[in-house]
Structures are given as structure tokens and as C-alpha cells.
Amino acid sequence: MLVVRADDGESYESNLTLLDVEQTRPSLKAYLSEVTGFDANAILCFLSDGTQLRNENLRELAGVEDQTIYVFNREYLDLPVDQILADLVVEPQLQPEVDGM
């Protein structure tokens, strides 16, 4: 299973499947909180086809082939847009100079 933090694109490979999470963890959001660092109460999670994942439909969706989960931080919905943009700005990594320029 691949877990992707939607705010910065950081991805985490997990050996667990959705069924494993359903059977071995207290909740899906608790597990995703461990992986992403988001507060469990602020997590919105979706499969790559747009289906929202919840504890109630986890067993039903456990057999899907593409187990990529996109995790969104709901806290961003309550903040002013300017603050969100400031928080999400990612500075580009410095590249080595190109000779002859």
C-alpha cells in the first residue's frame, strides 16, 4: 500500500494492505496519523479513483487492486488561504551551476 500526503506529495510505502489495517489497527485514521503525522481527527483519505475511505467501508474496499491512499489534512479547510499558501510553499532544492553559463 502506498500512502501519499496530499499537501506536499510525500509518499510512504507500507507492507500493510487495507485488510491488514482493518484487522490490526484501532482505526484507519489512527494508522494514517502514525504514517503522515496529521492529527487523526483532521484526516480525509481517498483512493486514487476518488472513493473516500472510512472505517465503515474499509473491508468492502480491501480487495481493490490500486491501494494508493491520498491523505488530506482537513485543518487546512478552516485556515485563511494566505496562511495555507505560506504553510505549503516548498523551496526548490539548489541545483549545481551549469558550466558555460
PDB file of N, CA and C in Angstrom:
ATOM      1  N   MET A   1       0.852  -1.167   0.000  1.00  0.00           N
ATOM      2  CA  MET A   1       0.000   0.000   0.000  1.00  0.00           C
ATOM      3  C   MET A   1       0.899   1.231   0.000  1.00  0.00           C
ATOM      4  N   LEU A   2       0.489   2.233  -0.767  1.00  0.00           N
ATOM      5  CA  LEU A   2       1.226   3.486  -0.833  1.00  0.00           C
ATOM      6  C   LEU A   2       0.353   4.576  -0.223  1.00  0.00           C
ATOM      7  N   VAL A   3       0.916   5.337   0.723  1.00  0.00           N
ATOM      8  CA  VAL A   3       0.207   6.437   1.373  1.00  0.00           C
ATOM      9  C   VAL A   3       0.871   7.731   0.918  1.00  0.00           C
ATOM     10  N   VAL A   4       0.083   8.654   0.368  1.00  0.00           N
ATOM     11  CA  VAL A   4       0.598   9.922  -0.150  1.00  0.00           C
ATOM     12  C   VAL A   4      -0.025  11.067   0.636  1.00  0.00           C
ATOM     13  N   ARG A   5       0.837  11.918   1.215  1.00  0.00           N
ATOM     14  CA  ARG A   5       0.353  13.143   1.856  1.00  0.00           C
ATOM     15  C   ARG A   5       0.068  14.145   0.759  1.00  0.00           C
ATOM     16  N   ALA A   6      -1.181  14.561   0.646  1.00  0.00           N
ATOM     17  CA  ALA A   6      -1.594  15.413  -0.468  1.00  0.00           C
ATOM     18  C   ALA A   6      -1.006  16.813  -0.392  1.00  0.00           C
ATOM     19  N   ASP A   7      -0.697  17.307   0.801  1.00  0.00           N
ATOM     20  CA  ASP A   7      -0.226  18.689   0.906  1.00  0.00           C
ATOM     21  C   ASP A   7       1.171  18.883   0.344  1.00  0.00           C
ATOM     22  N   ASP A   8       2.018  17.868   0.436  1.00  0.00           N
ATOM     23  CA  ASP A   8       3.386  18.036  -0.064  1.00  0.00           C
ATOM     24  C   ASP A   8       3.846  16.912  -0.995  1.00  0.00           C
ATOM     25  N   GLY A   9       2.989  15.930  -1.237  1.00  0.00           N
ATOM     26  CA  GLY A   9       3.331  14.845  -2.150  1.00  0.00           C
ATOM     27  C   GLY A   9       4.251  13.789  -1.567  1.00  0.00           C
ATOM     28  N   GLU A  10       4.618  13.934  -0.313  1.00  0.00           N
ATOM     29  CA  GLU A  10       5.480  12.935   0.345  1.00  0.00           C
ATOM     30  C   GLU A  10       4.749  11.595   0.352  1.00  0.00           C
ATOM     31  N   SER A  11       5.447  10.530  -0.031  1.00  0.00           N
ATOM     32  CA  SER A  11       4.802   9.222  -0.071  1.00  0.00           C
ATOM     33  C   SER A  11       5.515   8.239   0.845  1.00  0.00           C
ATOM     34  N   TYR A  12       4.745   7.296   1.333  1.00  0.00           N
ATOM     35  CA  TYR A  12       5.226   6.300   2.278  1.00  0.00           C
ATOM     36  C   TYR A  12       4.760   4.930   1.808  1.00  0.00           C
ATOM     37  N   GLU A  13       5.702   4.020   1.625  1.00  0.00           N
ATOM     38  CA  GLU A  13       5.373   2.654   1.236  1.00  0.00           C
ATOM     39  C   GLU A  13       5.108   1.852   2.505  1.00  0.00           C
ATOM     40  N   SER A  14       4.034   1.094   2.508  1.00  0.00           N
ATOM     41  CA  SER A  14       3.677   0.287   3.669  1.00  0.00           C
ATOM     42  C   SER A  14       3.540  -1.165   3.236  1.00  0.00           C
ATOM     43  N   ASN A  15       3.959  -2.077   4.093  1.00  0.00           N
ATOM     44  CA  ASN A  15       3.802  -3.504   3.822  1.00  0.00           C
ATOM     45  C   ASN A  15       2.385  -3.979   4.122  1.00  0.00           C
ATOM     46  N   LEU A  16       1.596  -3.120   4.783  1.00  0.00           N
ATOM     47  CA  LEU A  16       0.231  -3.483   5.133  1.00  0.00           C
ATOM     48  C   LEU A  16      -0.708  -3.274   3.950  1.00  0.00           C
ATOM     49  N   THR A  17      -1.789  -4.021   3.938  1.00  0.00           N
ATOM     50  CA  THR A  17      -2.877  -3.809   2.995  1.00  0.00           C
ATOM     51  C   THR A  17      -4.026  -3.165   3.757  1.00  0.00           C
ATOM     52  N   LEU A  18      -5.052  -2.742   3.036  1.00  0.00           N
ATOM     53  CA  LEU A  18      -6.222  -2.179   3.707  1.00  0.00           C
ATOM     54  C   LEU A  18      -6.846  -3.199   4.658  1.00  0.00           C
ATOM     55  N   LEU A  19      -6.862  -4.455   4.253  1.00  0.00           N
ATOM     56  CA  LEU A  19      -7.409  -5.504   5.115  1.00  0.00           C
ATOM     57  C   LEU A  19      -6.571  -5.658   6.381  1.00  0.00           C
ATOM     58  N   ASP A  20      -5.244  -5.595   6.243  1.00  0.00           N
ATOM     59  CA  ASP A  20      -4.364  -5.664   7.419  1.00  0.00           C
ATOM     60  C   ASP A  20      -4.669  -4.524   8.388  1.00  0.00           C
ATOM     61  N   VAL A  21      -4.845  -3.334   7.848  1.00  0.00           N
ATOM     62  CA  VAL A  21      -5.137  -2.170   8.691  1.00  0.00           C
ATOM     63  C   VAL A  21      -6.456  -2.387   9.417  1.00  0.00           C
ATOM     64  N   GLU A  22      -7.458  -2.875   8.695  1.00  0.00           N
ATOM     65  CA  GLU A  22      -8.776  -3.099   9.285  1.00  0.00           C
ATOM     66  C   GLU A  22      -8.706  -4.128  10.410  1.00  0.00           C
ATOM     67  N   GLN A  23      -7.849  -5.138  10.249  1.00  0.00           N
ATOM     68  CA  GLN A  23      -7.775  -6.227  11.218  1.00  0.00           C
ATOM     69  C   GLN A  23      -6.820  -5.967  12.380  1.00  0.00           C
ATOM     70  N   THR A  24      -5.812  -5.107  12.188  1.00  0.00           N
ATOM     71  CA  THR A  24      -4.768  -4.987  13.211  1.00  0.00           C
ATOM     72  C   THR A  24      -4.654  -3.619  13.865  1.00  0.00           C
ATOM     73  N   ARG A  25      -5.365  -2.631  13.374  1.00  0.00           N
ATOM     74  CA  ARG A  25      -5.243  -1.273  13.913  1.00  0.00           C
ATOM     75  C   ARG A  25      -6.573  -0.833  14.512  1.00  0.00           C
ATOM     76  N   PRO A  26      -6.513   0.090  15.481  1.00  0.00           N
ATOM     77  CA  PRO A  26      -7.764   0.572  16.088  1.00  0.00           C
ATOM     78  C   PRO A  26      -8.681   1.246  15.068  1.00  0.00           C
ATOM     79  N   SER A  27      -8.098   1.973  14.112  1.00  0.00           N
ATOM     80  CA  SER A  27      -8.883   2.618  13.066  1.00  0.00           C
ATOM     81  C   SER A  27      -7.966   2.997  11.914  1.00  0.00           C
ATOM     82  N   LEU A  28      -8.571   3.217  10.774  1.00  0.00           N
ATOM     83  CA  LEU A  28      -7.818   3.642   9.602  1.00  0.00           C
ATOM     84  C   LEU A  28      -7.148   4.984   9.848  1.00  0.00           C
ATOM     85  N   LYS A  29      -7.889   5.933  10.406  1.00  0.00           N
ATOM     86  CA  LYS A  29      -7.336   7.265  10.631  1.00  0.00           C
ATOM     87  C   LYS A  29      -6.212   7.253  11.664  1.00  0.00           C
ATOM     88  N   ALA A  30      -6.293   6.383  12.656  1.00  0.00           N
ATOM     89  CA  ALA A  30      -5.204   6.268  13.632  1.00  0.00           C
ATOM     90  C   ALA A  30      -3.931   5.784  12.938  1.00  0.00           C
ATOM     91  N   TYR A  31      -4.070   4.811  12.049  1.00  0.00           N
ATOM     92  CA  TYR A  31      -2.914   4.314  11.311  1.00  0.00           C
ATOM     93  C   TYR A  31      -2.341   5.400  10.398  1.00  0.00           C
ATOM     94  N   LEU A  32      -3.210   6.074   9.651  1.00  0.00           N
ATOM     95  CA  LEU A  32      -2.741   7.122   8.743  1.00  0.00           C
ATOM     96  C   LEU A  32      -2.124   8.284   9.501  1.00  0.00           C
ATOM     97  N   SER A  33      -2.581   8.530  10.711  1.00  0.00           N
ATOM     98  CA  SER A  33      -1.979   9.562  11.553  1.00  0.00           C
ATOM     99  C   SER A  33      -0.545   9.185  11.911  1.00  0.00           C
ATOM    100  N   GLU A  34      -0.318   7.917  12.233  1.00  0.00           N
ATOM    101  CA  GLU A  34       1.037   7.428  12.531  1.00  0.00           C
ATOM    102  C   GLU A  34       1.956   7.630  11.324  1.00  0.00           C
ATOM    103  N   VAL A  35       1.444   7.327  10.147  1.00  0.00           N
ATOM    104  CA  VAL A  35       2.246   7.370   8.926  1.00  0.00           C
ATOM    105  C   VAL A  35       2.533   8.803   8.475  1.00  0.00           C
ATOM    106  N   THR A  36       1.500   9.664   8.497  1.00  0.00           N
ATOM    107  CA  THR A  36       1.638  11.003   7.914  1.00  0.00           C
ATOM    108  C   THR A  36       1.983  12.096   8.908  1.00  0.00           C
ATOM    109  N   GLY A  37       1.695  11.873  10.187  1.00  0.00           N
ATOM    110  CA  GLY A  37       1.915  12.911  11.184  1.00  0.00           C
ATOM    111  C   GLY A  37       0.743  13.868  11.332  1.00  0.00           C
ATOM    112  N   PHE A  38      -0.326  13.679  10.562  1.00  0.00           N
ATOM    113  CA  PHE A  38      -1.528  14.504  10.694  1.00  0.00           C
ATOM    114  C   PHE A  38      -2.318  14.050  11.915  1.00  0.00           C
ATOM    115  N   ASP A  39      -3.063  14.973  12.503  1.00  0.00           N
ATOM    116  CA  ASP A  39      -3.982  14.622  13.580  1.00  0.00           C
ATOM    117  C   ASP A  39      -5.046  13.687  12.997  1.00  0.00           C
ATOM    118  N   ALA A  40      -5.343  12.602  13.691  1.00  0.00           N
ATOM    119  CA  ALA A  40      -6.309  11.621  13.188  1.00  0.00           C
ATOM    120  C   ALA A  40      -7.669  12.248  12.925  1.00  0.00           C
ATOM    121  N   ASN A  41      -8.063  13.221  13.734  1.00  0.00           N
ATOM    122  CA  ASN A  41      -9.364  13.870  13.549  1.00  0.00           C
ATOM    123  C   ASN A  41      -9.395  14.794  12.345  1.00  0.00           C
ATOM    124  N   ALA A  42      -8.244  15.133  11.783  1.00  0.00           N
ATOM    125  CA  ALA A  42      -8.170  16.063  10.661  1.00  0.00           C
ATOM    126  C   ALA A  42      -7.944  15.363   9.320  1.00  0.00           C
ATOM    127  N   ILE A  43      -7.979  14.039   9.319  1.00  0.00           N
ATOM    128  CA  ILE A  43      -7.649  13.289   8.102  1.00  0.00           C
ATOM    129  C   ILE A  43      -8.873  13.052   7.231  1.00  0.00           C
ATOM    130  N   LEU A  44      -8.702  13.347   5.951  1.00  0.00           N
ATOM    131  CA  LEU A  44      -9.613  12.917   4.894  1.00  0.00           C
ATOM    132  C   LEU A  44      -8.778  12.029   3.985  1.00  0.00           C
ATOM    133  N   CYS A  45      -9.276  10.851   3.646  1.00  0.00           N
ATOM    134  CA  CYS A  45      -8.469   9.955   2.819  1.00  0.00           C
ATOM    135  C   CYS A  45      -9.303   9.374   1.687  1.00  0.00           C
ATOM    136  N   PHE A  46      -8.639   9.247   0.539  1.00  0.00           N
ATOM    137  CA  PHE A  46      -9.293   8.803  -0.679  1.00  0.00           C
ATOM    138  C   PHE A  46      -8.401   7.813  -1.416  1.00  0.00           C
ATOM    139  N   LEU A  47      -9.025   6.887  -2.122  1.00  0.00           N
ATOM    140  CA  LEU A  47      -8.300   6.039  -3.057  1.00  0.00           C
ATOM    141  C   LEU A  47      -8.063   6.838  -4.329  1.00  0.00           C
ATOM    142  N   SER A  48      -7.211   6.335  -5.196  1.00  0.00           N
ATOM    143  CA  SER A  48      -6.880   7.070  -6.411  1.00  0.00           C
ATOM    144  C   SER A  48      -8.072   7.226  -7.361  1.00  0.00           C
ATOM    145  N   ASP A  49      -9.106   6.404  -7.215  1.00  0.00           N
ATOM    146  CA  ASP A  49     -10.299   6.557  -8.057  1.00  0.00           C
ATOM    147  C   ASP A  49     -11.290   7.573  -7.493  1.00  0.00           C
ATOM    148  N   GLY A  50     -10.939   8.203  -6.355  1.00  0.00           N
ATOM    149  CA  GLY A  50     -11.787   9.229  -5.755  1.00  0.00           C
ATOM    150  C   GLY A  50     -12.711   8.730  -4.664  1.00  0.00           C
ATOM    151  N   THR A  51     -12.713   7.430  -4.397  1.00  0.00           N
ATOM    152  CA  THR A  51     -13.550   6.877  -3.345  1.00  0.00           C
ATOM    153  C   THR A  51     -13.006   7.263  -1.979  1.00  0.00           C
ATOM    154  N   GLN A  52     -13.870   7.842  -1.147  1.00  0.00           N
ATOM    155  CA  GLN A  52     -13.422   8.213   0.200  1.00  0.00           C
ATOM    156  C   GLN A  52     -13.349   6.969   1.070  1.00  0.00           C
ATOM    157  N   LEU A  53     -12.246   6.837   1.798  1.00  0.00           N
ATOM    158  CA  LEU A  53     -12.057   5.720   2.717  1.00  0.00           C
ATOM    159  C   LEU A  53     -12.550   6.113   4.104  1.00  0.00           C
ATOM    160  N   ARG A  54     -13.309   5.217   4.702  1.00  0.00           N
ATOM    161  CA  ARG A  54     -13.772   5.368   6.082  1.00  0.00           C
ATOM    162  C   ARG A  54     -13.701   3.994   6.727  1.00  0.00           C
ATOM    163  N   ASN A  55     -13.721   3.959   8.037  1.00  0.00           N
ATOM    164  CA  ASN A  55     -13.705   2.659   8.723  1.00  0.00           C
ATOM    165  C   ASN A  55     -14.879   1.792   8.272  1.00  0.00           C
ATOM    166  N   GLU A  56     -16.013   2.421   7.966  1.00  0.00           N
ATOM    167  CA  GLU A  56     -17.219   1.684   7.595  1.00  0.00           C
ATOM    168  C   GLU A  56     -17.088   0.972   6.247  1.00  0.00           C
ATOM    169  N   ASN A  57     -16.293   1.494   5.327  1.00  0.00           N
ATOM    170  CA  ASN A  57     -16.183   0.862   4.003  1.00  0.00           C
ATOM    171  C   ASN A  57     -14.812   0.221   3.766  1.00  0.00           C
ATOM    172  N   LEU A  58     -14.005   0.155   4.782  1.00  0.00           N
ATOM    173  CA  LEU A  58     -12.644  -0.367   4.636  1.00  0.00           C
ATOM    174  C   LEU A  58     -12.633  -1.829   4.202  1.00  0.00           C
ATOM    175  N   ARG A  59     -13.438  -2.649   4.811  1.00  0.00           N
ATOM    176  CA  ARG A  59     -13.469  -4.074   4.467  1.00  0.00           C
ATOM    177  C   ARG A  59     -13.960  -4.265   3.029  1.00  0.00           C
ATOM    178  N   GLU A  60     -14.953  -3.486   2.642  1.00  0.00           N
ATOM    179  CA  GLU A  60     -15.512  -3.557   1.288  1.00  0.00           C
ATOM    180  C   GLU A  60     -14.479  -3.175   0.228  1.00  0.00           C
ATOM    181  N   LEU A  61     -13.612  -2.210   0.549  1.00  0.00           N
ATOM    182  CA  LEU A  61     -12.614  -1.724  -0.411  1.00  0.00           C
ATOM    183  C   LEU A  61     -11.265  -2.426  -0.284  1.00  0.00           C
ATOM    184  N   ALA A  62     -11.147  -3.352   0.652  1.00  0.00           N
ATOM    185  CA  ALA A  62      -9.863  -4.006   0.918  1.00  0.00           C
ATOM    186  C   ALA A  62      -9.349  -4.803  -0.275  1.00  0.00           C
ATOM    187  N   GLY A  63     -10.225  -5.202  -1.182  1.00  0.00           N
ATOM    188  CA  GLY A  63      -9.801  -6.008  -2.316  1.00  0.00           C
ATOM    189  C   GLY A  63      -9.433  -5.225  -3.562  1.00  0.00           C
ATOM    190  N   VAL A  64      -9.499  -3.896  -3.513  1.00  0.00           N
ATOM    191  CA  VAL A  64      -9.165  -3.125  -4.708  1.00  0.00           C
ATOM    192  C   VAL A  64      -7.696  -3.305  -5.050  1.00  0.00           C
ATOM    193  N   GLU A  65      -7.407  -3.311  -6.334  1.00  0.00           N
ATOM    194  CA  GLU A  65      -6.039  -3.559  -6.787  1.00  0.00           C
ATOM    195  C   GLU A  65      -5.112  -2.389  -6.467  1.00  0.00           C
ATOM    196  N   ASP A  66      -5.555  -1.168  -6.788  1.00  0.00           N
ATOM    197  CA  ASP A  66      -4.725   0.020  -6.541  1.00  0.00           C
ATOM    198  C   ASP A  66      -4.972   0.499  -5.119  1.00  0.00           C
ATOM    199  N   GLN A  67      -4.032   0.212  -4.234  1.00  0.00           N
ATOM    200  CA  GLN A  67      -4.177   0.598  -2.837  1.00  0.00           C
ATOM    201  C   GLN A  67      -3.325   1.815  -2.516  1.00  0.00           C
ATOM    202  N   THR A  68      -3.409   2.816  -3.381  1.00  0.00           N
ATOM    203  CA  THR A  68      -2.768   4.097  -3.120  1.00  0.00           C
ATOM    204  C   THR A  68      -3.781   4.963  -2.391  1.00  0.00           C
ATOM    205  N   ILE A  69      -3.382   5.495  -1.234  1.00  0.00           N
ATOM    206  CA  ILE A  69      -4.278   6.315  -0.419  1.00  0.00           C
ATOM    207  C   ILE A  69      -3.730   7.730  -0.382  1.00  0.00           C
ATOM    208  N   TYR A  70      -4.574   8.687  -0.744  1.00  0.00           N
ATOM    209  CA  TYR A  70      -4.216  10.096  -0.679  1.00  0.00           C
ATOM    210  C   TYR A  70      -4.816  10.670   0.594  1.00  0.00           C
ATOM    211  N   VAL A  71      -3.951  11.238   1.436  1.00  0.00           N
ATOM    212  CA  VAL A  71      -4.375  11.732   2.742  1.00  0.00           C
ATOM    213  C   VAL A  71      -4.321  13.255   2.739  1.00  0.00           C
ATOM    214  N   PHE A  72      -5.456  13.859   3.060  1.00  0.00           N
ATOM    215  CA  PHE A  72      -5.586  15.317   3.118  1.00  0.00           C
ATOM    216  C   PHE A  72      -5.742  15.743   4.564  1.00  0.00           C
ATOM    217  N   ASN A  73      -5.233  16.925   4.880  1.00  0.00           N
ATOM    218  CA  ASN A  73      -5.324  17.490   6.213  1.00  0.00           C
ATOM    219  C   ASN A  73      -6.512  18.449   6.248  1.00  0.00           C
ATOM    220  N   ARG A  74      -7.591  18.044   6.911  1.00  0.00           N
ATOM    221  CA  ARG A  74      -8.820  18.833   6.981  1.00  0.00           C
ATOM    222  C   ARG A  74      -8.599  20.191   7.659  1.00  0.00           C
ATOM    223  N   GLU A  75      -7.564  20.314   8.492  1.00  0.00           N
ATOM    224  CA  GLU A  75      -7.304  21.581   9.186  1.00  0.00           C
ATOM    225  C   GLU A  75      -7.078  22.726   8.201  1.00  0.00           C
ATOM    226  N   TYR A  76      -6.578  22.404   7.012  1.00  0.00           N
ATOM    227  CA  TYR A  76      -6.350  23.449   6.014  1.00  0.00           C
ATOM    228  C   TYR A  76      -7.658  24.069   5.529  1.00  0.00           C
ATOM    229  N   LEU A  77      -8.766  23.369   5.655  1.00  0.00           N
ATOM    230  CA  LEU A  77     -10.048  23.903   5.205  1.00  0.00           C
ATOM    231  C   LEU A  77     -10.527  25.064   6.071  1.00  0.00           C
ATOM    232  N   ASP A  78     -10.050  25.122   7.320  1.00  0.00           N
ATOM    233  CA  ASP A  78     -10.503  26.153   8.251  1.00  0.00           C
ATOM    234  C   ASP A  78      -9.585  27.367   8.305  1.00  0.00           C
ATOM    235  N   LEU A  79      -8.463  27.329   7.615  1.00  0.00           N
ATOM    236  CA  LEU A  79      -7.497  28.421   7.674  1.00  0.00           C
ATOM    237  C   LEU A  79      -7.695  29.391   6.509  1.00  0.00           C
ATOM    238  N   PRO A  80      -7.270  30.651   6.684  1.00  0.00           N
ATOM    239  CA  PRO A  80      -7.304  31.591   5.559  1.00  0.00           C
ATOM    240  C   PRO A  80      -6.362  31.126   4.441  1.00  0.00           C
ATOM    241  N   VAL A  81      -6.742  31.390   3.204  1.00  0.00           N
ATOM    242  CA  VAL A  81      -5.981  30.922   2.051  1.00  0.00           C
ATOM    243  C   VAL A  81      -4.533  31.408   2.094  1.00  0.00           C
ATOM    244  N   ASP A  82      -4.304  32.665   2.483  1.00  0.00           N
ATOM    245  CA  ASP A  82      -2.935  33.192   2.534  1.00  0.00           C
ATOM    246  C   ASP A  82      -2.061  32.396   3.494  1.00  0.00           C
ATOM    247  N   GLN A  83      -2.619  32.013   4.618  1.00  0.00           N
ATOM    248  CA  GLN A  83      -1.853  31.239   5.597  1.00  0.00           C
ATOM    249  C   GLN A  83      -1.561  29.830   5.065  1.00  0.00           C
ATOM    250  N   ILE A  84      -2.538  29.239   4.417  1.00  0.00           N
ATOM    251  CA  ILE A  84      -2.338  27.904   3.848  1.00  0.00           C
ATOM    252  C   ILE A  84      -1.224  27.934   2.805  1.00  0.00           C
ATOM    253  N   LEU A  85      -1.269  28.925   1.921  1.00  0.00           N
ATOM    254  CA  LEU A  85      -0.244  29.024   0.887  1.00  0.00           C
ATOM    255  C   LEU A  85       1.138  29.224   1.489  1.00  0.00           C
ATOM    256  N   ALA A  86       1.222  30.026   2.547  1.00  0.00           N
ATOM    257  CA  ALA A  86       2.514  30.235   3.212  1.00  0.00           C
ATOM    258  C   ALA A  86       3.019  28.940   3.837  1.00  0.00           C
ATOM    259  N   ASP A  87       2.112  28.151   4.396  1.00  0.00           N
ATOM    260  CA  ASP A  87       2.492  26.876   5.018  1.00  0.00           C
ATOM    261  C   ASP A  87       2.917  25.843   3.988  1.00  0.00           C
ATOM    262  N   LEU A  88       2.329  25.897   2.799  1.00  0.00           N
ATOM    263  CA  LEU A  88       2.572  24.862   1.800  1.00  0.00           C
ATOM    264  C   LEU A  88       3.673  25.187   0.805  1.00  0.00           C
ATOM    265  N   VAL A  89       4.246  26.373   0.894  1.00  0.00           N
ATOM    266  CA  VAL A  89       5.312  26.743  -0.034  1.00  0.00           C
ATOM    267  C   VAL A  89       6.513  25.834   0.205  1.00  0.00           C
ATOM    268  N   VAL A  90       6.993  25.252  -0.855  1.00  0.00           N
ATOM    269  CA  VAL A  90       8.158  24.376  -0.790  1.00  0.00           C
ATOM    270  C   VAL A  90       9.279  25.053  -1.558  1.00  0.00           C
ATOM    271  N   GLU A  91      10.381  25.284  -0.890  1.00  0.00           N
ATOM    272  CA  GLU A  91      11.532  25.912  -1.537  1.00  0.00           C
ATOM    273  C   GLU A  91      12.211  24.896  -2.450  1.00  0.00           C
ATOM    274  N   PRO A  92      12.525  25.294  -3.672  1.00  0.00           N
ATOM    275  CA  PRO A  92      13.204  24.357  -4.575  1.00  0.00           C
ATOM    276  C   PRO A  92      14.616  24.054  -4.068  1.00  0.00           C
ATOM    277  N   GLN A  93      15.035  22.846  -4.321  1.00  0.00           N
ATOM    278  CA  GLN A  93      16.388  22.470  -3.944  1.00  0.00           C
ATOM    279  C   GLN A  93      17.363  23.169  -4.873  1.00  0.00           C
ATOM    280  N   LEU A  94      18.501  23.547  -4.322  1.00  0.00           N
ATOM    281  CA  LEU A  94      19.529  24.213  -5.142  1.00  0.00           C
ATOM    282  C   LEU A  94      20.140  23.200  -6.097  1.00  0.00           C
ATOM    283  N   GLN A  95      20.301  23.634  -7.332  1.00  0.00           N
ATOM    284  CA  GLN A  95      20.910  22.790  -8.344  1.00  0.00           C
ATOM    285  C   GLN A  95      22.344  23.271  -8.574  1.00  0.00           C
ATOM    286  N   PRO A  96      23.243  22.380  -8.907  1.00  0.00           N
ATOM    287  CA  PRO A  96      24.615  22.808  -9.193  1.00  0.00           C
ATOM    288  C   PRO A  96      24.637  23.712 -10.428  1.00  0.00           C
ATOM    289  N   GLU A  97      25.582  24.618 -10.457  1.00  0.00           N
ATOM    290  CA  GLU A  97      25.726  25.523 -11.593  1.00  0.00           C
ATOM    291  C   GLU A  97      26.093  24.723 -12.844  1.00  0.00           C
ATOM    292  N   VAL A  98      25.621  25.224 -13.978  1.00  0.00           N
ATOM    293  CA  VAL A  98      25.935  24.606 -15.265  1.00  0.00           C
ATOM    294  C   VAL A  98      27.129  25.341 -15.849  1.00  0.00           C
ATOM    295  N   ASP A  99      28.183  24.598 -16.222  1.00  0.00           N
ATOM    296  CA  ASP A  99      29.354  25.224 -16.808  1.00  0.00           C
ATOM    297  C   ASP A  99      29.006  25.891 -18.130  1.00  0.00           C
ATOM    298  N   GLY A 100      29.638  27.053 -18.382  1.00  0.00           N
ATOM    299  CA  GLY A 100      29.459  27.752 -19.641  1.00  0.00           C
ATOM    300  C   GLY A 100      28.283  28.707 -19.644  1.00  0.00           C
ATOM    301  N   MET A 101      27.700  28.951 -18.501  1.00  0.00           N
ATOM    302  CA  MET A 101      26.560  29.882 -18.469  1.00  0.00           C
ATOM    303  C   MET A 101      26.926  31.101 -17.698  1.00  0.00           C
TER     304      MET A 101
END
